Amino acid sequence: MLPNCAHVEISGTCGEGVNECHTTLRHLDHSRWRKETHEHSRLCFEKNRIQDKLEEAPAPLRPVRVDNAPLVKEVIDRCSLSRNPHARELARIFRYPHFRALVEAHDEIGVSQLAKLSQHPPTSTRSTSSPSLDSHTSAASPSLNGGGPNDNTNGTDLDAVDDGGAGAMPGETIKMVGIRRNPDEPLGLTVEVDEHNQLVVARIIAGGMIDRQGLLHPGDVILEVNGVPVTTPEELQGEISLAKESVTLKIGPSIEEEMKSARITMAGGQVKNGRNLDTGKKLTCYMRALFDYDPNEDNLLPCKEIGLSFLRGDILQIINVKDPNWWQAKHAGEDGPTGLIPSQELEERRQAYVPPEADFVHKIGICGTRISKKKRKILYKTKQNSEFDKADLMLYEEVTKMPPFKRKTLVLVGVAGVGRRTLKNRLINSDPDKFGSVLPHTSRQPRPLEESGKAYWFTDREDMEEEIRQNNFLEYGEHNGNLYGTHLDSIRDVIRQGKMCILDCSPASLKTLHNSPEFMPFVVFIAAPGMEQLKLLYSERRSANGSTRNLHFDRQSSIRFSSRRAKTLESLASLYEDDDLISAVEESALLQRKYDKYLDMVIVNEDFDDTFRQVTEALEQLSHEHQWVPVNWIY
């Protein structure tokens, strides 16, 4: 600006017009100088303000509240039973161990922080002087670096720390993880040696000590334990067993994770790193186990100590399904540890596997090649569903917990002559306002004095066949050229009357009833008792009905003659009756195994009064206790 001012003064000796022009230029230069001076002052002010802010001690943080854990529990209790999907999602998030541990840690830290503030009130440590930014930086440098510019004795050598990382990048790939052990609690992780001979974390058990800390992840490489290098699972287990209270792990990422972290991909229109955010597959759902499992007898389980044993009918809380072969689960409603169970896919392959020596379907050719028949496409038919149901492996059934409610149908199944119909009639007679039954439909002509709606609903064969084609019958069959069946509308009519419909149907109908939220059945299997009790039931039935239709032939037809022939026929009748009893016991056990996945209760009918009491008590219990029901009944 000074050269411009000099130029204006020198040129001021010219004419008056020139003087006016130079005066204007001098005014403009003076305005620019004032603007630049103001900008410089503002920058200096901002620099001093930032410097004062840096020198000012931060105000201590004060927690808003320290009782968040009980509040979170109250939210979970209220939202778990809500029908709003967003409320249930919130409850599911609040159940995560990470979130629960975070809230509890916040409350503990908040309590200690409030105690410190009450003992030592905060005082201002702001400096009264305002040194320049350069002088502040030069004064702080020795304390930050641990010495002068050439003093490295107290500094941290990152390269030296990372030398044990087997070629890891300095200063950014190695981390030290400290774990405070509980001698009675396992760490909750499994390890394996990968193809690069690295000891890596295979899985983290949900809810375990490692999972609650959240410092380790599957794929992390374990390099050292308490300063001792480890390369095998046996070495790791030995070093951890030697540690008493604390374990320090030196962790580095695997080669695959190094490549993923360095790769940037486009996903869903947003830039994300190479790690798939959906691979965790952490969830909380409940499954009813439909088979027994003992981890000590499983040769495929990677570690038998973390296997979870269960029995058929147990409710399991599934926590993690990331591994396609092993799910992480625990028993619902218990505080026990989380363990590994076989996944649906693994157990299906295991149960469907046929050893080559037991494979009688495929033949071996002359040259050793396997010869198999050409596969045929078979359409599914409800009437002929037995072959399809044999291949339907139901190993787990997803269920949900519901408040007490009354089931709509009571289904009694079992072999012929075991007492189902007698039990049904006694239940209806004991409380006609609570229980009801259906009348079957038939295509036969009514006999004299028979009316439709008394014992049967009479209809035309053509109409009944059309209803069957439309799947309006629960079950049907043909006897002496006439059709008989149970219509679904008959069941609906009983339910609309506010009664529980009692059905003594065929076991083949259980699948239809079980998968229907409209009927919500409670299925009771009446198992055959021992030979003596079953013979007594048959005898009581013969005396009550005056017939022996359940036997192969009329054993009383020729025994009225008092002769040797009569005695021979009587002994033959007794022999055939014993064979029928044995067949009934065997058939009962077969039906129970085949349809066990649909059964809610099994009663051995050794004493009829006791059987009646057990059924009534079970139905009463349903009205007062929570129930685990299939999710398709609710959603």
XYZ file of C-alpha atoms in Angstrom:
635
model
C 0.000 0.000 0.000
C 2.921 2.411 0.629
C 4.062 2.467 -3.036
C 0.541 3.341 -4.065
C 0.421 6.240 -1.593
C 3.758 7.605 -2.861
C 2.514 7.376 -6.392
C -0.529 9.426 -5.519
C 1.530 12.140 -3.812
C 3.917 12.491 -6.760
C 1.111 12.743 -9.250
C -0.660 15.456 -7.224
C 1.115 18.345 -9.052
C -1.013 17.972 -12.154
C -4.292 19.711 -12.975
C -7.331 19.934 -10.795
C -9.152 17.047 -12.500
C -6.134 14.882 -12.041
C -5.985 15.893 -8.350
C -9.604 14.813 -7.823
C -8.915 11.462 -9.440
C -5.851 10.912 -7.284
C -7.822 11.871 -4.144
C -10.401 9.151 -4.998
C -7.687 6.536 -5.485
C -6.088 7.521 -2.190
C -9.466 7.060 -0.458
C -9.939 3.609 -1.973
C -6.471 2.471 -0.904
C -7.115 3.686 2.592
C -10.397 1.680 2.768
C -8.633 -1.484 1.602
C -5.937 -0.999 4.221
C -8.538 -0.631 6.966
C -10.326 -3.806 5.769
C -7.151 -5.852 5.815
C -6.226 -4.472 9.232
C -9.648 -5.457 10.575
C -9.279 -8.988 9.159
C -5.890 -9.358 10.793
C -7.305 -8.231 14.149
C -10.185 -10.693 13.895
C -7.776 -13.563 13.178
C -5.661 -12.621 16.162
C -8.741 -12.527 18.350
C -9.874 -15.950 17.178
C -6.384 -17.356 17.762
C -6.346 -16.036 21.315
C -9.835 -17.385 21.957
C -8.867 -20.856 20.735
C -5.717 -20.714 22.824
C -7.731 -19.786 25.908
C -10.116 -22.645 25.167
C -7.260 -25.120 24.928
C -5.788 -23.926 28.220
C -9.142 -24.041 29.970
C -9.741 -27.230 31.948
C -12.850 -29.111 30.753
C -15.829 -29.013 33.041
C -16.449 -32.357 34.778
C -19.220 -34.446 33.296
C -22.236 -35.001 35.485
C -24.559 -37.962 34.749
C -28.203 -37.167 34.148
C -29.338 -40.280 36.064
C -27.732 -43.409 37.473
C -30.736 -45.767 37.598
C -30.901 -46.647 33.912
C -30.592 -50.439 34.386
C -33.967 -50.791 36.193
C -35.513 -48.468 33.627
C -34.254 -50.648 30.758
C -35.632 -53.768 32.465
C -39.021 -52.102 32.826
C -39.018 -51.183 29.124
C -38.163 -54.790 28.209
C -40.994 -56.171 30.350
C -43.540 -53.802 28.843
C -42.447 -54.053 25.197
C -41.906 -57.835 25.077
C -45.651 -58.564 25.135
C -46.626 -55.666 22.897
C -48.189 -56.293 19.501
C -46.334 -53.338 18.038
C -43.374 -54.688 16.014
C -41.298 -51.597 16.793
C -41.803 -52.128 20.533
C -40.757 -55.781 20.251
C -37.705 -54.725 18.236
C -36.773 -52.233 20.965
C -37.099 -54.954 23.604
C -34.911 -57.264 21.520
C -32.196 -54.601 21.237
C -32.335 -53.889 24.965
C -31.776 -57.606 25.658
C -28.390 -57.616 23.918
C -25.598 -58.370 26.418
C -23.530 -55.492 24.990
C -26.300 -52.986 25.624
C -27.123 -54.303 29.097
C -23.442 -54.225 30.081
C -23.116 -50.696 28.661
C -26.041 -49.425 30.739
C -24.775 -51.103 33.913
C -21.280 -49.703 33.347
C -22.745 -46.220 32.808
C -24.651 -46.412 36.100
C -21.574 -47.578 38.041
C -19.368 -44.882 36.538
C -22.057 -42.281 37.177
C -22.298 -43.223 40.864
C -18.526 -42.995 41.304
C -18.416 -39.679 39.408
C -21.083 -38.155 41.609
C -19.192 -39.323 44.687
C -16.014 -37.631 43.439
C -17.840 -34.385 42.658
C -19.391 -34.305 46.114
C -15.978 -34.749 47.766
C -13.960 -32.449 45.458
C -16.003 -29.639 43.880
C -14.545 -28.545 40.512
C -12.378 -25.398 40.466
C -11.352 -23.341 37.474
C -7.785 -23.994 36.325
C -7.821 -21.513 33.517
C -4.570 -19.582 33.139
C -4.754 -15.802 33.468
C -2.060 -15.264 30.877
C -2.639 -15.626 27.161
C 0.590 -16.790 25.628
C 0.887 -17.038 21.912
C -0.027 -20.232 20.097
C 3.568 -20.925 19.137
C 4.840 -20.539 22.682
C 2.058 -22.820 23.983
C 2.969 -25.524 21.467
C 6.672 -25.383 22.209
C 6.017 -25.555 25.946
C 3.760 -28.565 25.638
C 5.963 -30.540 23.266
C 8.446 -31.926 25.829
C 5.693 -33.346 28.059
C 3.852 -34.934 25.133
C 6.942 -36.500 23.633
C 8.528 -37.480 26.912
C 11.654 -35.351 26.388
C 13.374 -33.017 24.026
C 13.545 -33.429 20.285
C 16.502 -35.803 20.485
C 15.453 -37.660 23.637
C 13.844 -41.077 22.857
C 14.535 -42.869 26.137
C 10.999 -42.410 27.533
C 9.088 -42.673 24.230
C 7.061 -45.643 22.939
C 8.713 -47.503 20.097
C 5.769 -48.705 17.974
C 8.013 -50.693 15.658
C 9.432 -52.617 18.585
C 5.909 -53.385 19.812
C 4.833 -54.697 16.441
C 7.888 -56.884 15.797
C 6.103 -59.808 17.415
C 3.157 -59.427 15.078
C 4.533 -61.658 12.342
C 4.793 -58.982 9.719
C 1.935 -56.824 10.951
C 1.736 -53.173 10.045
C 3.344 -50.967 12.735
C 1.202 -49.015 15.119
C -2.240 -49.973 13.807
C -2.797 -53.735 13.724
C -1.610 -55.028 17.088
C -3.740 -54.610 20.220
C -3.392 -55.824 23.762
C -6.544 -57.212 25.384
C -6.668 -57.596 29.150
C -9.177 -60.056 30.632
C -9.942 -60.451 34.309
C -10.757 -64.119 34.770
C -13.402 -65.769 36.866
C -12.103 -69.256 37.716
C -15.626 -70.715 37.644
C -16.573 -69.198 34.273
C -15.097 -70.124 30.871
C -13.860 -67.386 28.576
C -16.511 -68.211 25.976
C -14.572 -68.601 22.736
C -13.255 -71.336 20.482
C -10.061 -71.207 18.422
C -8.663 -73.011 15.403
C -5.551 -73.017 13.228
C -6.323 -71.636 9.768
C -4.665 -72.406 6.459
C -1.973 -69.779 7.189
C -1.015 -71.592 10.418
C -2.436 -68.751 12.472
C -4.232 -69.348 15.752
C -7.489 -67.502 15.121
C -10.699 -66.992 17.076
C -13.287 -69.280 15.481
C -16.368 -68.078 17.344
C -17.430 -65.978 20.322
C -20.043 -67.547 22.589
C -22.874 -65.075 23.087
C -23.260 -63.888 26.660
C -19.828 -65.182 27.681
C -17.018 -63.216 29.273
C -15.374 -62.338 25.946
C -18.698 -61.388 24.362
C -19.608 -59.059 27.245
C -16.308 -57.199 26.878
C -16.627 -56.936 23.108
C -12.869 -56.690 22.563
C -12.376 -59.838 20.481
C -14.019 -60.825 17.217
C -14.039 -63.968 15.072
C -11.005 -63.958 12.824
C -8.671 -62.199 15.297
C -5.242 -63.811 15.495
C -3.960 -64.673 18.982
C -0.207 -64.086 19.059
C 0.725 -64.182 22.742
C -0.774 -64.977 26.137
C 0.811 -63.097 29.042
C 3.903 -62.480 26.917
C 4.297 -66.133 25.831
C 3.881 -66.828 22.084
C 1.198 -69.445 21.256
C 0.553 -71.162 17.946
C -1.773 -74.086 18.790
C -4.999 -74.463 20.787
C -3.178 -76.721 23.248
C -0.564 -74.064 23.978
C -3.292 -71.446 24.418
C -5.240 -73.636 26.828
C -2.103 -74.408 28.813
C -1.121 -70.756 29.225
C -4.644 -69.716 30.186
C -4.834 -72.478 32.788
C -1.598 -71.179 34.330
C -2.980 -67.652 34.624
C -4.682 -66.957 37.945
C -6.797 -63.806 37.775
C -5.843 -61.855 34.659
C -4.979 -62.796 31.091
C -3.337 -60.446 28.587
C -3.723 -61.393 24.932
C -1.723 -59.955 22.073
C -4.125 -59.799 19.129
C -3.604 -59.194 15.446
C -6.091 -59.398 12.552
C -6.025 -62.274 10.089
C -4.785 -61.928 6.519
C -8.351 -61.945 5.199
C -9.371 -59.155 7.588
C -6.323 -57.116 6.507
C -7.487 -57.398 2.901
C -11.108 -56.624 3.767
C -10.238 -53.573 5.839
C -8.162 -52.179 2.980
C -10.851 -52.770 0.353
C -13.631 -50.230 -0.113
C -16.789 -51.318 -1.885
C -20.046 -49.705 -2.853
C -23.075 -51.302 -1.193
C -26.614 -49.995 -1.352
C -25.492 -46.602 -2.630
C -23.319 -46.034 0.448
C -19.596 -46.530 0.858
C -18.859 -49.347 3.317
C -15.756 -51.290 4.104
C -15.309 -54.846 2.927
C -16.746 -56.422 6.101
C -20.289 -57.630 5.532
C -22.472 -56.002 8.139
C -25.027 -58.821 7.958
C -22.716 -61.737 8.673
C -23.233 -61.528 12.430
C -26.818 -62.794 12.266
C -27.346 -62.217 15.973
C -30.936 -62.629 16.940
C -33.182 -63.824 19.699
C -35.862 -66.344 18.820
C -37.196 -69.443 20.505
C -37.277 -72.977 19.171
C -38.928 -76.137 20.469
C -36.536 -79.058 20.121
C -38.067 -82.086 18.426
C -35.212 -84.472 19.148
C -32.830 -85.347 21.983
C -29.234 -84.143 21.879
C -26.211 -85.107 23.975
C -23.003 -83.197 23.099
C -20.853 -85.924 24.637
C -22.000 -88.308 21.912
C -21.530 -85.862 19.025
C -18.301 -86.502 17.124
C -18.784 -83.413 14.949
C -18.894 -80.930 17.828
C -15.653 -78.893 17.835
C -15.570 -78.648 21.649
C -17.742 -80.902 23.781
C -17.381 -78.662 26.849
C -19.411 -75.883 25.241
C -22.128 -78.124 23.827
C -25.672 -77.661 25.147
C -27.664 -80.797 25.887
C -31.453 -80.809 25.573
C -34.394 -83.178 25.413
C -37.321 -83.416 23.052
C -39.805 -80.655 23.865
C -37.323 -78.274 25.523
C -37.613 -74.582 24.611
C -34.294 -73.144 23.409
C -33.416 -69.471 23.053
C -31.431 -69.102 19.823
C -28.924 -66.268 20.144
C -26.548 -66.538 17.181
C -26.860 -68.386 13.856
C -23.764 -67.042 12.109
C -22.191 -70.487 11.867
C -24.197 -72.543 9.335
C -23.481 -75.749 11.274
C -23.619 -74.696 14.922
C -26.086 -72.348 16.562
C -25.515 -70.650 19.892
C -28.418 -71.193 22.281
C -29.437 -71.612 25.888
C -32.457 -72.974 27.699
C -35.283 -70.428 27.790
C -36.089 -68.975 31.169
C -32.834 -70.135 32.749
C -29.646 -68.294 33.657
C -27.432 -71.106 32.424
C -24.523 -70.608 30.031
C -24.825 -70.347 26.278
C -23.737 -73.423 24.347
C -23.543 -74.861 20.843
C -26.306 -76.949 19.286
C -26.466 -78.446 15.778
C -28.183 -76.238 13.246
C -31.211 -77.318 11.279
C -29.084 -77.801 8.170
C -26.426 -79.902 9.910
C -28.920 -82.151 11.685
C -30.912 -82.648 8.505
C -27.793 -83.789 6.667
C -26.837 -86.041 9.553
C -30.229 -87.729 9.834
C -30.660 -88.008 6.075
C -27.190 -89.486 5.566
C -27.179 -93.106 4.426
C -23.870 -95.018 4.744
C -22.743 -96.606 1.470
C -22.925 -100.089 2.969
C -26.569 -99.502 3.912
C -27.589 -97.872 0.616
C -29.898 -100.369 -1.071
C -31.422 -97.849 -3.473
C -28.362 -97.373 -5.689
C -26.801 -100.366 -7.366
C -23.171 -100.916 -8.248
C -22.460 -101.749 -11.886
C -19.957 -104.226 -13.236
C -17.244 -101.588 -13.584
C -17.877 -100.188 -10.116
C -20.072 -97.294 -11.241
C -23.215 -96.452 -9.323
C -26.477 -97.013 -11.145
C -29.590 -95.287 -9.903
C -33.106 -95.142 -11.213
C -34.287 -92.026 -12.974
C -36.025 -89.620 -10.630
C -39.732 -89.097 -11.107
C -41.657 -85.956 -10.304
C -44.511 -86.697 -7.900
C -47.211 -84.136 -7.189
C -48.210 -83.644 -3.580
C -51.652 -84.944 -2.642
C -53.191 -84.346 0.755
C -54.824 -87.753 0.787
C -51.517 -89.443 -0.024
C -49.212 -87.301 2.092
C -47.593 -90.110 4.098
C -44.606 -90.447 1.760
C -44.016 -86.697 1.772
C -44.307 -86.499 5.566
C -41.646 -89.176 5.917
C -39.160 -86.838 4.233
C -40.316 -83.834 6.285
C -37.664 -83.568 9.006
C -38.991 -81.243 11.689
C -36.059 -80.815 14.053
C -36.803 -77.361 15.467
C -40.075 -75.481 15.564
C -40.093 -71.736 16.114
C -42.395 -70.834 18.981
C -43.388 -67.769 20.952
C -44.655 -67.322 24.503
C -48.264 -66.263 24.896
C -50.342 -65.273 27.907
C -52.922 -67.807 29.163
C -55.712 -68.494 26.683
C -58.164 -71.291 25.880
C -57.379 -73.614 22.988
C -60.098 -73.991 20.384
C -59.920 -77.750 19.806
C -58.987 -80.796 21.871
C -57.665 -83.609 19.684
C -57.562 -87.170 21.042
C -55.449 -89.587 19.015
C -54.391 -93.177 19.535
C -54.925 -96.692 18.247
C -58.387 -98.175 17.922
C -59.881 -99.476 21.146
C -57.646 -97.511 23.486
C -60.526 -95.460 24.930
C -60.579 -92.217 22.928
C -64.286 -92.172 22.209
C -65.172 -93.090 25.806
C -62.978 -90.226 27.056
C -64.587 -87.802 24.602
C -68.102 -88.692 25.695
C -67.198 -88.390 29.378
C -65.688 -84.936 28.860
C -68.781 -83.711 27.014
C -71.146 -85.146 29.635
C -69.102 -83.600 32.456
C -69.493 -80.061 31.088
C -71.753 -79.700 28.007
C -71.372 -75.908 28.062
C -67.595 -76.154 27.769
C -67.081 -79.088 25.400
C -68.718 -80.012 22.130
C -68.308 -82.492 19.293
C -68.997 -82.645 15.564
C -71.302 -84.859 13.533
C -69.738 -86.601 10.528
C -71.019 -86.159 6.995
C -71.978 -89.184 4.911
C -73.220 -89.890 1.413
C -75.289 -92.978 2.338
C -79.037 -92.867 2.349
C -80.670 -92.351 5.752
C -82.198 -95.422 7.318
C -85.714 -95.494 8.715
C -86.203 -93.091 11.640
C -82.813 -91.433 10.936
C -82.782 -87.651 10.607
C -80.045 -85.412 9.290
C -78.289 -83.617 12.139
C -78.929 -86.296 14.773
C -76.157 -88.845 14.211
C -74.980 -87.824 10.715
C -75.287 -85.048 8.206
C -76.669 -86.727 5.069
C -75.616 -85.310 1.711
C -75.281 -86.348 -1.928
C -72.154 -88.147 -3.044
C -71.545 -85.621 -5.847
C -71.715 -82.685 -3.439
C -69.447 -84.438 -0.959
C -66.865 -85.266 -3.655
C -66.869 -81.622 -4.737
C -66.316 -80.498 -1.132
C -63.440 -82.974 -0.863
C -61.818 -81.558 -3.993
C -62.043 -78.096 -2.408
C -60.256 -79.385 0.741
C -63.229 -78.628 2.974
C -62.936 -81.908 4.892
C -60.465 -82.530 7.698
C -60.549 -86.264 6.970
C -62.695 -88.607 4.907
C -62.942 -92.248 3.910
C -65.140 -94.769 2.160
C -66.977 -97.709 3.740
C -69.343 -100.077 1.914
C -69.426 -97.727 -1.056
C -70.400 -94.678 1.011
C -68.253 -91.658 1.917
C -67.812 -90.522 5.496
C -65.890 -87.441 6.657
C -65.484 -84.569 9.123
C -66.307 -81.202 7.594
C -64.296 -78.161 8.648
C -67.449 -76.049 8.900
C -68.758 -78.434 11.571
C -65.673 -77.677 13.681
C -66.127 -73.945 13.117
C -69.755 -74.127 14.236
C -68.762 -75.655 17.585
C -66.034 -73.027 18.087
C -68.457 -70.201 17.286
C -70.677 -71.488 20.106
C -67.855 -70.740 22.550
C -67.081 -74.419 23.170
C -63.899 -76.442 22.834
C -64.404 -78.861 19.968
C -63.264 -82.417 20.848
C -62.008 -84.468 17.904
C -61.018 -88.127 17.873
C -59.569 -87.994 14.387
C -56.888 -89.913 12.550
C -53.240 -88.993 13.303
C -52.814 -88.102 9.631
C -54.955 -85.002 10.256
C -52.635 -83.602 12.931
C -50.441 -81.743 10.450
C -53.425 -79.807 9.059
C -54.678 -78.889 12.521
C -51.223 -78.014 13.876
C -50.421 -75.621 11.019
C -53.770 -73.841 11.253
C -54.091 -70.781 13.543
C -57.840 -71.112 13.106
C -58.166 -74.268 15.237
C -55.220 -73.978 17.719
C -55.385 -77.627 18.849
C -54.275 -79.177 22.120
C -53.282 -82.700 21.081
C -53.412 -85.557 23.615
C -52.071 -88.952 22.611
C -53.729 -91.837 24.426
C -51.016 -94.481 24.526
C -51.846 -98.161 24.821
C -51.146 -99.618 28.263
C -49.671 -103.038 28.973
C -51.181 -106.284 27.740
C -53.297 -106.943 30.820
C -54.764 -103.437 30.996
C -55.456 -103.409 27.258
C -57.192 -106.800 27.497
C -59.340 -105.395 30.297
C -60.284 -102.405 28.137
C -61.277 -104.725 25.301
C -63.342 -106.843 27.663
C -65.180 -103.809 29.045
C -65.821 -102.610 25.524
C -67.251 -105.970 24.460
C -69.521 -106.095 27.471
C -70.713 -102.530 26.837
C -71.256 -102.844 23.073
C -72.105 -106.515 22.849
C -69.770 -106.946 19.878
C -66.150 -107.550 19.059
C -65.694 -105.474 15.919
C -62.151 -104.616 16.827
C -61.099 -108.282 16.476
C -60.424 -110.060 13.198
C -63.495 -112.299 13.355
C -66.412 -113.067 15.622
C -64.876 -115.329 18.207
C -68.242 -116.030 19.866
C -69.949 -117.422 16.764
C -69.214 -121.132 17.198
C -68.415 -121.369 20.899
C -72.018 -122.001 21.958
C -71.555 -125.743 21.354
C -70.281 -127.591 24.402
C -67.896 -129.872 22.554
C -64.222 -130.410 21.796
C -64.614 -128.295 18.662
C -65.944 -125.447 20.773
C -62.957 -125.599 23.095
C -60.591 -125.589 20.106
C -62.284 -122.480 18.691
C -62.143 -120.797 22.091
C -58.385 -121.379 22.341
C -57.935 -120.052 18.794
C -59.954 -116.952 19.678
C -57.757 -116.324 22.702
C -54.649 -116.748 20.547
C -55.886 -114.291 17.938
C -56.881 -111.831 20.653
C -53.359 -111.909 22.096
C -51.980 -111.204 18.633
C -54.330 -108.243 18.280
C -53.227 -106.890 21.628
C -49.567 -107.167 20.687
C -50.262 -105.434 17.371
C -52.147 -102.658 19.160
C -49.248 -102.013 21.553
C -46.733 -101.972 18.700
C -48.924 -99.704 16.558
C -49.384 -97.316 19.479
C -45.614 -96.979 19.947
C -45.170 -96.472 16.195
C -47.791 -93.715 16.021
C -46.277 -91.937 19.015
C -42.828 -91.875 17.414
C -44.158 -90.816 14.027
C -46.368 -87.947 15.205
C -44.480 -86.907 18.327
C -43.739 -83.447 16.881
C -47.463 -82.612 16.956
C -48.258 -83.945 20.434
C -48.744 -81.693 23.459
C -49.381 -84.461 25.985
C -48.998 -88.237 26.185
C -51.082 -90.293 28.622
C -50.822 -94.030 29.121
C -54.402 -95.156 29.676
C -53.790 -97.598 32.524
C -56.629 -96.186 34.629
C -59.510 -94.411 32.927
C -60.387 -92.182 35.899
C -56.763 -91.074 36.172
C -56.651 -90.361 32.431
C -59.783 -88.205 32.692
C -58.294 -86.309 35.625
C -54.997 -85.628 33.819
C -56.773 -84.239 30.743
C -59.038 -81.917 32.744
C -56.127 -80.647 34.841
C -54.039 -79.970 31.706
C -56.875 -77.980 30.132
C -57.346 -75.989 33.335
C -53.636 -75.270 33.455
C -53.758 -73.751 29.959
C -56.133 -71.082 31.260
C -53.752 -69.939 34.005
C -50.194 -70.301 32.670
C -48.254 -68.914 29.732
C -47.983 -71.162 26.704
C -45.362 -71.743 24.033
C -47.189 -71.906 20.707
C -46.028 -71.979 17.057
C -45.302 -68.531 15.684
C -47.639 -69.083 12.709
C -50.539 -69.021 15.181
C -49.680 -65.413 16.042
C -47.955 -63.848 13.022
